[in-house]
Each structure stands twice: as structure tokens, then as C-alpha cells.
Coordinates of N, CA, C and O in Angstrom, one line a residue:
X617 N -42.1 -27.6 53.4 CA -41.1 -26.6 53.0 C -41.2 -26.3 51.5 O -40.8 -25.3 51.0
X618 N -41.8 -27.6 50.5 CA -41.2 -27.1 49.1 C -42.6 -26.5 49.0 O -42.5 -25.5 48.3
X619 N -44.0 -26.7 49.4 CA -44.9 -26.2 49.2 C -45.2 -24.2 49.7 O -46.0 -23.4 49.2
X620 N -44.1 -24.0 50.8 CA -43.8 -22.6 50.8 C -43.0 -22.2 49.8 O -43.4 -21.2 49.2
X621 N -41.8 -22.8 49.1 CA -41.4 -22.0 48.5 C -42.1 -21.5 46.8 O -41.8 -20.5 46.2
X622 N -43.2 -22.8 46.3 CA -44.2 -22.9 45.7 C -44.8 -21.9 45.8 O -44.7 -21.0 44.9
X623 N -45.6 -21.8 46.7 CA -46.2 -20.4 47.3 C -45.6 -19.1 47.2 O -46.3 -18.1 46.8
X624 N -44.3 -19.0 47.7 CA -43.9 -17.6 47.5 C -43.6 -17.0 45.8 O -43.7 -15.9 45.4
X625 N -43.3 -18.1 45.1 CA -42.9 -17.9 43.8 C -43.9 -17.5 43.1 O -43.7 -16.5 42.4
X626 N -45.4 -18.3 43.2 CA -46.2 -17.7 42.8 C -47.1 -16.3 43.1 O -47.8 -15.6 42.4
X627 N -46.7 -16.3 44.7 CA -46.8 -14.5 44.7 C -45.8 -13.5 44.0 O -46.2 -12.4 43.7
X628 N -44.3 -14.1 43.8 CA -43.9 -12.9 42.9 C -44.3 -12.9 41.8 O -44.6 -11.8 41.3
X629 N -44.4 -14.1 41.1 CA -44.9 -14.3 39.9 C -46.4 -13.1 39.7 O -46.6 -12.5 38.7
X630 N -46.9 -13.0 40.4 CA -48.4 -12.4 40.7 C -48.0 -10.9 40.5 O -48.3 -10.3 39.4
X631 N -47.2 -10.2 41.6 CA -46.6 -9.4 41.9 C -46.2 -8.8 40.4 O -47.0 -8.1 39.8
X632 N -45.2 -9.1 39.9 CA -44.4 -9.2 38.8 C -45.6 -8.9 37.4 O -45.6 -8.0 36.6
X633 N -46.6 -10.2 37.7 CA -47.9 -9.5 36.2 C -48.6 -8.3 36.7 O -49.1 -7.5 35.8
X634 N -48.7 -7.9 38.4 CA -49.7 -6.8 38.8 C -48.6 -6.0 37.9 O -48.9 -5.9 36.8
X635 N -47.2 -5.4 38.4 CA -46.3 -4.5 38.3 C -46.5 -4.5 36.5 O -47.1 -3.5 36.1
X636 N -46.2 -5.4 35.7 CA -46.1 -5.1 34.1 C -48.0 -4.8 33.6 O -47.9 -4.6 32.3
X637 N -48.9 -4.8 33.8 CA -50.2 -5.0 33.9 C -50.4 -3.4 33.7 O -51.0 -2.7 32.8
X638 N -49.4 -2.9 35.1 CA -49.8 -1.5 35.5 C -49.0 -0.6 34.9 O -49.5 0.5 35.0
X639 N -48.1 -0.6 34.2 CA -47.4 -0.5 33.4 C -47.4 -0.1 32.1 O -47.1 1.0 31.6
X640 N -48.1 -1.3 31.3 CA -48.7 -0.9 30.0 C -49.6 0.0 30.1 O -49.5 1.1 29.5
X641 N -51.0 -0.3 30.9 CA -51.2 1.1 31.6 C -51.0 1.9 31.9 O -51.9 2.7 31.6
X642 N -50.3 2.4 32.4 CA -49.7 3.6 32.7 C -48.8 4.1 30.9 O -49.0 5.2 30.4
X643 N -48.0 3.0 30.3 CA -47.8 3.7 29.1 C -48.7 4.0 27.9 O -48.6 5.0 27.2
X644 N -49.3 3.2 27.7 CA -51.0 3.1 26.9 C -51.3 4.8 27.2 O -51.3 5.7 26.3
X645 N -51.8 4.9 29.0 CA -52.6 6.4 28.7 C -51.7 7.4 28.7 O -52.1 8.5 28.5
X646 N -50.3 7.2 28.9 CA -49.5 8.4 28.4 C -49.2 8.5 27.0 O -49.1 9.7 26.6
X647 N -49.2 7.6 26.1 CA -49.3 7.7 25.0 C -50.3 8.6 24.4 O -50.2 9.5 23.6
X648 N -51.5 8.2 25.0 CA -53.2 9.0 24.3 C -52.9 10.0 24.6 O -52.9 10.8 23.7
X649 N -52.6 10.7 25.9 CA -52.2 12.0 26.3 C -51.0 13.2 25.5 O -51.0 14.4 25.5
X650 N -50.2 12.3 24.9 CA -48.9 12.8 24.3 C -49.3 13.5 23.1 O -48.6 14.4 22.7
X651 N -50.3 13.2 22.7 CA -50.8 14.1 21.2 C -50.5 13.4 20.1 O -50.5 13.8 18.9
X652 N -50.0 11.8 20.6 CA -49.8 11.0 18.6 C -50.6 10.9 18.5 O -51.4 10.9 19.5
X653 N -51.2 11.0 17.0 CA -52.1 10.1 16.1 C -51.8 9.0 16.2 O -50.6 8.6 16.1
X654 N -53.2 8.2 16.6 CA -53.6 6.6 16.8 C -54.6 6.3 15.7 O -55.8 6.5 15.7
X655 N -53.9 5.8 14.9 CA -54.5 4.8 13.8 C -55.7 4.2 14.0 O -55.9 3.1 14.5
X656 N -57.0 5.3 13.3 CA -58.3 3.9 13.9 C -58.6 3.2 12.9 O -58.3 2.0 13.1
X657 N -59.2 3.5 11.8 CA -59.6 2.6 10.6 C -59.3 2.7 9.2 O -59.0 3.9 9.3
X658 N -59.1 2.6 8.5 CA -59.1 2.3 7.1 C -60.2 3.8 6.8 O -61.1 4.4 7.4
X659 N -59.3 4.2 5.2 CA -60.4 5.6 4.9 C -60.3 5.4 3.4 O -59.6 4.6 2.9
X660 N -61.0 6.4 2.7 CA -60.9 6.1 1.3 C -59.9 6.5 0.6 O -59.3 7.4 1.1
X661 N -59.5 6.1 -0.6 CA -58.5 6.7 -1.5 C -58.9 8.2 -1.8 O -60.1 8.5 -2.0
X662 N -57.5 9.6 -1.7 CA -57.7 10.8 -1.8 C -58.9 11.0 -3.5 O -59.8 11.8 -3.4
X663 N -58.7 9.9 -4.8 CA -60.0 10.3 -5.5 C -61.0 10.0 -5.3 O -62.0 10.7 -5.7
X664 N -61.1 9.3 -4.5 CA -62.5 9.1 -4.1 C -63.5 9.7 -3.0 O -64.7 9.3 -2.8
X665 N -62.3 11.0 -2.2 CA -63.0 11.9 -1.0 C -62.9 13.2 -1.9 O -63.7 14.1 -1.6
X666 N -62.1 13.2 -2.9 CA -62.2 14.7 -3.8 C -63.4 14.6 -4.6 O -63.8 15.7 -5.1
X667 N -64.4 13.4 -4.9 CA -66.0 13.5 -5.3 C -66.6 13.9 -4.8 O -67.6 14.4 -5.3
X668 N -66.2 14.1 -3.0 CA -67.6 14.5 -2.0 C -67.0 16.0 -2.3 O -65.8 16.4 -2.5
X669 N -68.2 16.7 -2.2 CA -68.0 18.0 -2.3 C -67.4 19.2 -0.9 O -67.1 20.4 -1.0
X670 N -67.3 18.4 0.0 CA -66.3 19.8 1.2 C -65.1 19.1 1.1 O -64.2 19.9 1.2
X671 N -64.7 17.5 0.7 CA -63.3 17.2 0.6 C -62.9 17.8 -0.7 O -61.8 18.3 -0.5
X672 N -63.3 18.0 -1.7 CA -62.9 19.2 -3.1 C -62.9 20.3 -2.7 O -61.7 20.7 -2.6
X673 N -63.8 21.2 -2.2 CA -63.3 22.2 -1.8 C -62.7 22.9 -0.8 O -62.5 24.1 -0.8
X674 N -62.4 21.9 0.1 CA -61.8 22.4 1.2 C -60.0 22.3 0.7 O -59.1 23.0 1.1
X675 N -59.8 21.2 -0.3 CA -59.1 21.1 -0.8 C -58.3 22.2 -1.8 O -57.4 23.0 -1.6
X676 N -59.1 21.9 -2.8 CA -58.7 23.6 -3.9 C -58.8 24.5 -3.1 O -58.1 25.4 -3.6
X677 N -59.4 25.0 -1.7 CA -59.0 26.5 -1.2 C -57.3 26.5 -0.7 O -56.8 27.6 -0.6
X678 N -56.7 25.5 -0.5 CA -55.4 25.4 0.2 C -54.6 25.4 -1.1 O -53.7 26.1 -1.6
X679 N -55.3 24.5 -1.5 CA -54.4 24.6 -3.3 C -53.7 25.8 -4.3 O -52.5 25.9 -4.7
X680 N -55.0 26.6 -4.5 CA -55.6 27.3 -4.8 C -54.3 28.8 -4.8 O -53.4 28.7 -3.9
X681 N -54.2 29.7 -5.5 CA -52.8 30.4 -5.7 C -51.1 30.1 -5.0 O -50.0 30.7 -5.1
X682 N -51.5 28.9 -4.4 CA -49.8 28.6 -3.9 C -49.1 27.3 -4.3 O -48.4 26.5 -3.7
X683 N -49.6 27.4 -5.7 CA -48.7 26.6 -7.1 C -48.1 25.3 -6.6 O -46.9 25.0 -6.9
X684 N -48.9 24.4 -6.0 CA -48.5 23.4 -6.1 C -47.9 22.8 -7.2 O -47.9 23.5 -8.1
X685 N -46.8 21.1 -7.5 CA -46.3 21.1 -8.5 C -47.7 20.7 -9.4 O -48.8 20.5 -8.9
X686 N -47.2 20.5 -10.8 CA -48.4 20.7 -11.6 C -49.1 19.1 -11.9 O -50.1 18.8 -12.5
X687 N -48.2 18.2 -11.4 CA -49.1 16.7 -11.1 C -50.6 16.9 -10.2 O -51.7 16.4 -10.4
X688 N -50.1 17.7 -9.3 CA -51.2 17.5 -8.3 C -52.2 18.4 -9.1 O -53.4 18.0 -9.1
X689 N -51.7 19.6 -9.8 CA -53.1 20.5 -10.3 C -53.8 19.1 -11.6 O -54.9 19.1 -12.1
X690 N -52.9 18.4 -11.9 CA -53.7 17.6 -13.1 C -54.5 16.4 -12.1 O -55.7 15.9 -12.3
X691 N -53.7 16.1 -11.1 CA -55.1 14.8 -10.3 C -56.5 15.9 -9.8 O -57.7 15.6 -10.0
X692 N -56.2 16.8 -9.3 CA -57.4 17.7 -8.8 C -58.6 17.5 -10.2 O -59.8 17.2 -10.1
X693 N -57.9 17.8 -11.5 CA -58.9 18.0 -12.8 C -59.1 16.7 -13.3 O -60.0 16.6 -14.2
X694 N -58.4 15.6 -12.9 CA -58.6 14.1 -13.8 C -58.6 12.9 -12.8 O -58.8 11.8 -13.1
X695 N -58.2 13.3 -11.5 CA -58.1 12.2 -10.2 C -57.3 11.0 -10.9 O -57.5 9.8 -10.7
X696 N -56.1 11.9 -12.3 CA -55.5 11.0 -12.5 C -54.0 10.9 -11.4 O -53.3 11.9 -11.3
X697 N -53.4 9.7 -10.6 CA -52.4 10.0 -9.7 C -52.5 8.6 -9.2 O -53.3 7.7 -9.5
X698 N -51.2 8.5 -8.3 CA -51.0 6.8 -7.9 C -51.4 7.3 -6.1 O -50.7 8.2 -5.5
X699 N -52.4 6.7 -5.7 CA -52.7 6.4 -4.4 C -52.7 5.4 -3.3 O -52.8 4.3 -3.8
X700 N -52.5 5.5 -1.9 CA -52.7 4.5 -1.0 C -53.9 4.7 -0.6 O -54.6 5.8 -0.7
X701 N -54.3 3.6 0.1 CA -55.5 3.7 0.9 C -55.5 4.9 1.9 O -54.4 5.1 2.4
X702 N -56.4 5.8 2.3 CA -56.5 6.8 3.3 C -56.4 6.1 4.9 O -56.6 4.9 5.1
X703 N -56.2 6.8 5.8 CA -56.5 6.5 6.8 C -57.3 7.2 7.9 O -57.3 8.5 7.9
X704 N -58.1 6.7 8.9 CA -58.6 7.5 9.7 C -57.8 7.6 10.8 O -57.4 6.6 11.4
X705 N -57.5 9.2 11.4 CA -56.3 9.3 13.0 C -57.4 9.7 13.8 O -58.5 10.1 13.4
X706 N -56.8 9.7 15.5 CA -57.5 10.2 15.9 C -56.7 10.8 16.9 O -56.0 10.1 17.7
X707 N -56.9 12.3 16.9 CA -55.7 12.9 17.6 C -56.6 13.8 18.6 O -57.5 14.5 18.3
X708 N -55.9 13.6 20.0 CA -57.1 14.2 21.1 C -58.7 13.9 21.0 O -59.3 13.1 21.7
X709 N -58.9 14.3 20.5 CA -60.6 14.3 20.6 C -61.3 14.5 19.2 O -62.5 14.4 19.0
X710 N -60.4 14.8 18.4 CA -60.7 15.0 17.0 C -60.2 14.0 15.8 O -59.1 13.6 15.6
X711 N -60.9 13.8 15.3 CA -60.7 12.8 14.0 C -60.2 13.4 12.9 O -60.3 14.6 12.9
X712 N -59.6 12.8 11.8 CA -59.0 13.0 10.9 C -58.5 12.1 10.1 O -57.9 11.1 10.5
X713 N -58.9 12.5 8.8 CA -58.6 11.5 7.7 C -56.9 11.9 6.6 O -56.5 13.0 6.2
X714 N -56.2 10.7 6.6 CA -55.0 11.2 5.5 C -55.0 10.5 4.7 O -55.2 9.3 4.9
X715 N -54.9 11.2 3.5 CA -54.3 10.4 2.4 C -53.3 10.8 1.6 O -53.0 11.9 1.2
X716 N -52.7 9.5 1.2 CA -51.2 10.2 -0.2 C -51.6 9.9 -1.5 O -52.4 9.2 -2.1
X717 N -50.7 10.8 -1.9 CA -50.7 11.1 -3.6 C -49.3 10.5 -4.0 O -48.4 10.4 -3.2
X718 N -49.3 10.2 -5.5 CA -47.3 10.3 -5.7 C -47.7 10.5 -7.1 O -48.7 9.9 -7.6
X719 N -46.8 11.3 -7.8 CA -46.7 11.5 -9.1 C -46.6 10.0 -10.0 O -45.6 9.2 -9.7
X720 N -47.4 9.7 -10.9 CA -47.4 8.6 -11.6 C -45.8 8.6 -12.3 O -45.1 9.6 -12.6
X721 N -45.4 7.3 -12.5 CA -44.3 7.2 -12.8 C -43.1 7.5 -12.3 O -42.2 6.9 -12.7
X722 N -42.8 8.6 -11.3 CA -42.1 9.4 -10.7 C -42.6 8.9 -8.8 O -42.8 9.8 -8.0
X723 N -42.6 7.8 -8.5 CA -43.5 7.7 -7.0 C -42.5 8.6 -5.9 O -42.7 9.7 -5.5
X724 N -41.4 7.7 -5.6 CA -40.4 7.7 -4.9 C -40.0 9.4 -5.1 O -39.7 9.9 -4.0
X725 N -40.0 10.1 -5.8 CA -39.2 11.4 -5.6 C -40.8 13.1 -5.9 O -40.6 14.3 -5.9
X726 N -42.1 12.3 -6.0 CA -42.7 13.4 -5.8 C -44.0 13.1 -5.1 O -44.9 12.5 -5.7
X727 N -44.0 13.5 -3.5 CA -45.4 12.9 -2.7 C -46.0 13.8 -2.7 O -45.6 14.8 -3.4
X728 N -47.3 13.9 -2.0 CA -48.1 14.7 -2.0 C -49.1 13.8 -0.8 O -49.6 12.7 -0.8
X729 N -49.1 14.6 0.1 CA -49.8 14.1 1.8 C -50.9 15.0 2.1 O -50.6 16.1 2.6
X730 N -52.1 14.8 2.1 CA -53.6 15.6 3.0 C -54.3 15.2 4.0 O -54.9 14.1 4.0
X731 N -54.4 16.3 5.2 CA -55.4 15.9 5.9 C -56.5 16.8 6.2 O -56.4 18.0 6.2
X732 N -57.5 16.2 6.3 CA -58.9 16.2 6.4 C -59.1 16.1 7.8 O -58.6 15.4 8.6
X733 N -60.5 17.3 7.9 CA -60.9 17.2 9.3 C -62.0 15.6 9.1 O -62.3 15.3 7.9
X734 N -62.3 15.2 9.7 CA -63.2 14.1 9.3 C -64.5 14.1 8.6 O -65.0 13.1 8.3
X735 N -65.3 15.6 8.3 CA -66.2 15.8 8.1 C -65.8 16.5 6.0 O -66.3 16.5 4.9
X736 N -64.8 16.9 6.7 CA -64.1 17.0 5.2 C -64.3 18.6 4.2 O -64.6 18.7 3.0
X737 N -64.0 19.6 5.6 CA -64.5 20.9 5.8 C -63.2 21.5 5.9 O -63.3 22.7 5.6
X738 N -62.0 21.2 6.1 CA -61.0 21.6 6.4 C -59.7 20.6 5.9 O -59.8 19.5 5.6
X739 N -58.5 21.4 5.9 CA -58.2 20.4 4.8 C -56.5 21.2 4.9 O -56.3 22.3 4.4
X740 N -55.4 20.5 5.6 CA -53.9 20.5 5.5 C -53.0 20.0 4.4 O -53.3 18.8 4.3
X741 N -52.0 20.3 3.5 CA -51.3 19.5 3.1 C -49.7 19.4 3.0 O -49.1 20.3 3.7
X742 N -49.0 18.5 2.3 CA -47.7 19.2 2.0 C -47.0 18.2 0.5 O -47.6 17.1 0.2
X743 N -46.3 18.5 0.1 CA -45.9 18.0 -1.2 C -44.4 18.0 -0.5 O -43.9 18.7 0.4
X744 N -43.8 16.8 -1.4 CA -42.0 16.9 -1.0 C -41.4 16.3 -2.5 O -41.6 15.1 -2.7
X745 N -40.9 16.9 -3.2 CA -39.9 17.1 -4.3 C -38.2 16.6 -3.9 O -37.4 17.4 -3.6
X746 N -37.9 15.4 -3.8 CA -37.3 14.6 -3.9 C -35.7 15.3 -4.3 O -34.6 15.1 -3.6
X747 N -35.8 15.9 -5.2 CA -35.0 16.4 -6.6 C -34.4 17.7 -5.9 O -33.2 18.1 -5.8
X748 N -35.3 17.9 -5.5 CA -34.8 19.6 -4.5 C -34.6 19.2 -3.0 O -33.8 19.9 -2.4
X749 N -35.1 18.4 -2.5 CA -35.3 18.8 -1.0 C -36.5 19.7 -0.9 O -36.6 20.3 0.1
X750 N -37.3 19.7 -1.7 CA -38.4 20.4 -0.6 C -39.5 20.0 -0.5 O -40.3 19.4 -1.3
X751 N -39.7 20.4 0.9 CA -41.3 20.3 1.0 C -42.1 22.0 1.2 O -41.7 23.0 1.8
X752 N -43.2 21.8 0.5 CA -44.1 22.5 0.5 C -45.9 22.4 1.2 O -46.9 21.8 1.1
X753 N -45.6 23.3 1.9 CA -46.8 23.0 2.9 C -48.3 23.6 2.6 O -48.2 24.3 1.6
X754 N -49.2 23.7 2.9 CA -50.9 24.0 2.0 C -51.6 23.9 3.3 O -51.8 22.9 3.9
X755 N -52.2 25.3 3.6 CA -53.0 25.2 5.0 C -52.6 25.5 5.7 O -53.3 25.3 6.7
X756 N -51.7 26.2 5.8 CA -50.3 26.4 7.5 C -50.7 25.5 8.8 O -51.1 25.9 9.9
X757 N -50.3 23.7 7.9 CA -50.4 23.0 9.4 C -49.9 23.2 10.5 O -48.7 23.5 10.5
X758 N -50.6 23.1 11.7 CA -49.4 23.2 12.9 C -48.5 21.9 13.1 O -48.8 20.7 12.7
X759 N -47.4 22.1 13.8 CA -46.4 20.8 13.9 C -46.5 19.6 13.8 O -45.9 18.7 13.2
X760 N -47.9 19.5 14.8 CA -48.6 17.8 15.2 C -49.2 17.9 13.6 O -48.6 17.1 13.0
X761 N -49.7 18.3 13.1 CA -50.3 18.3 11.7 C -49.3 17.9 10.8 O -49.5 16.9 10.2
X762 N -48.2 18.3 10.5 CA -47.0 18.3 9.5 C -46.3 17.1 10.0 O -45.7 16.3 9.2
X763 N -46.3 16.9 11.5 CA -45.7 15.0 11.7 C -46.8 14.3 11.6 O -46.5 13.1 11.5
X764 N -47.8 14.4 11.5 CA -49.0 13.4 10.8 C -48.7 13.2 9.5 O -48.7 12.1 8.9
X765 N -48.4 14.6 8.8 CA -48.2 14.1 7.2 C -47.0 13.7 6.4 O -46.7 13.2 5.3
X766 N -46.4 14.3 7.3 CA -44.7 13.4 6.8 C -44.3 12.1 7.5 O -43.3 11.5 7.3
X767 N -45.1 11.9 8.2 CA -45.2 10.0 8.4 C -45.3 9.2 7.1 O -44.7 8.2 7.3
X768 N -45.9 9.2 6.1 CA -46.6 8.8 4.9 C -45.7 9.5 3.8 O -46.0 8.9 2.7
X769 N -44.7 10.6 3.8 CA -44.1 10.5 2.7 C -42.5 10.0 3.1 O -41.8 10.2 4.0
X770 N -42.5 9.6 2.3 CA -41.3 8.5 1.6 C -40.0 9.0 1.3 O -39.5 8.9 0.2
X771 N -39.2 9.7 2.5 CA -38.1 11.0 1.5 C -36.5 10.1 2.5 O -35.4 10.5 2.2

């Protein structure tokens, strides 16, 4: 008798890891499907992708007559600015690199967020001014693009 009930316990028990097993699976690939960015690796700091030449210019084209504030036009000319490490996403099928900016001395109230197609040909951004409430967008990201880059600023 105690050896059946032994037995049954460890079939629910069994039961019970198949059901949560199937589960995480099932939420794991609805997740990948949902369209988040999933964090894959470590990427360079934004001065250090503005050396290679399609992350510079794919950059200054977004830049470029829609007057960002004038910190970011002085890191573009001196890659002087306070940075985090970049990151690599990876959203549907395509890759992408982000990185932040923050006005030296001033962190907390002026960001500055870019993303990069992976190859570094293309190129979204947005700035957020603390002081005002605003954000300013570079590239006309679409939605999924602008919640990629306001994850990373600080408002």
C-alpha cells in the first residue's frame, strides 16, 4: 500500500515538471514571437562605433538639419560625452546595436539613445531633455524602435 502511494506521487510529481517544462516553452516562444528585443551580447561604446565609418555617417544623416541639443553636436565633433557600454538586440530576425549618450555633468536630465542596424548603415535615435519633458526623435523610428530606445533613458 505505502509503495502505491510512493508511486502515484511520483507520477504527479512527473506530471506537474512535464506541465511547467511545457510551459516555459510555450512562454519562451511567445515571447520571441511578441517582437521584444532580446539582449544578445555586449556592443561597443557609441565613440567607439562613430570611428567606423557607416556608424558616422549613418549617424550625422539623422542628425544632420533637425538640431539636436548642442552636447550631442559637440560629442559627434570631439566623442567628448559620458557613455554606457552598447548593446547587441535582436529583434525578429534582425540585429541591432544600442547605445547611450548623457550630457557630461548634467547625466540624469539630458540622454541621448541610438540604434544601429548591425552593420551600421542605418541608424534611429531620440534625445530626452529632462527640464522640458521632451523627447526628440532622429530617423522616424517606428514604435518597436522608440521602446527599444527609451528602455535605456533614465526619465
Amino acid at each position: 500500500m505505502k509503495r502505491a502511494f510512493v508511486d502515484a506521487r511520483l507520477t504527479a510529481l512527473r506530471v506537474a515538471l512535464v506541465a511547467v517544462v511545457g510551459l516555459v516553452l510555450c512562454t519562451t516562444s511567445s515571447f520571441a514571437e511578441s517582437g521584444a528585443a532580446e539582449k544578445v551580447a555586449p556592443a561597443p561604446y557609441l565613440y567607439e562605433l562613430v570611428k567606423k565609418n557607416a556608424f558616422r555617417k549613418s549617424l550625422t544623416k539623422i542628425l544632420r538639419g533637425n538640431h539636436p541639443p548642442e552636447w550631442v553636436n559637440v560629442f559627434m565633433r570631439t566623442s567628448a560625452g559620458v557613455a554606457t557600454p552598447g548593446e547587441m538586440l535582436k529583434m525578429g530576425s534582425s540585429n541591432y546595436i544600442r547605445a547611450r549618450l548623457c550630457k557630461p555633468h548634467d547625466c540624469d536630465a539630458n540622454q541621448f539613445a541610438v540604434l544601429f542596424t548591425q552593420d551600421g548603415t542605418q541608424a534611429w535615435a531620440i534625445s530626452y531633455v529632462s527640464s522640458k519633458k521632451l523627447t526628440q526623435s532622429f530617423g522616424s523610428p517606428d514604435a518597436e524602435m522608440t521602446a527599444m530606445l527609451l528602455e535605456v533613458i533614465d526619465r
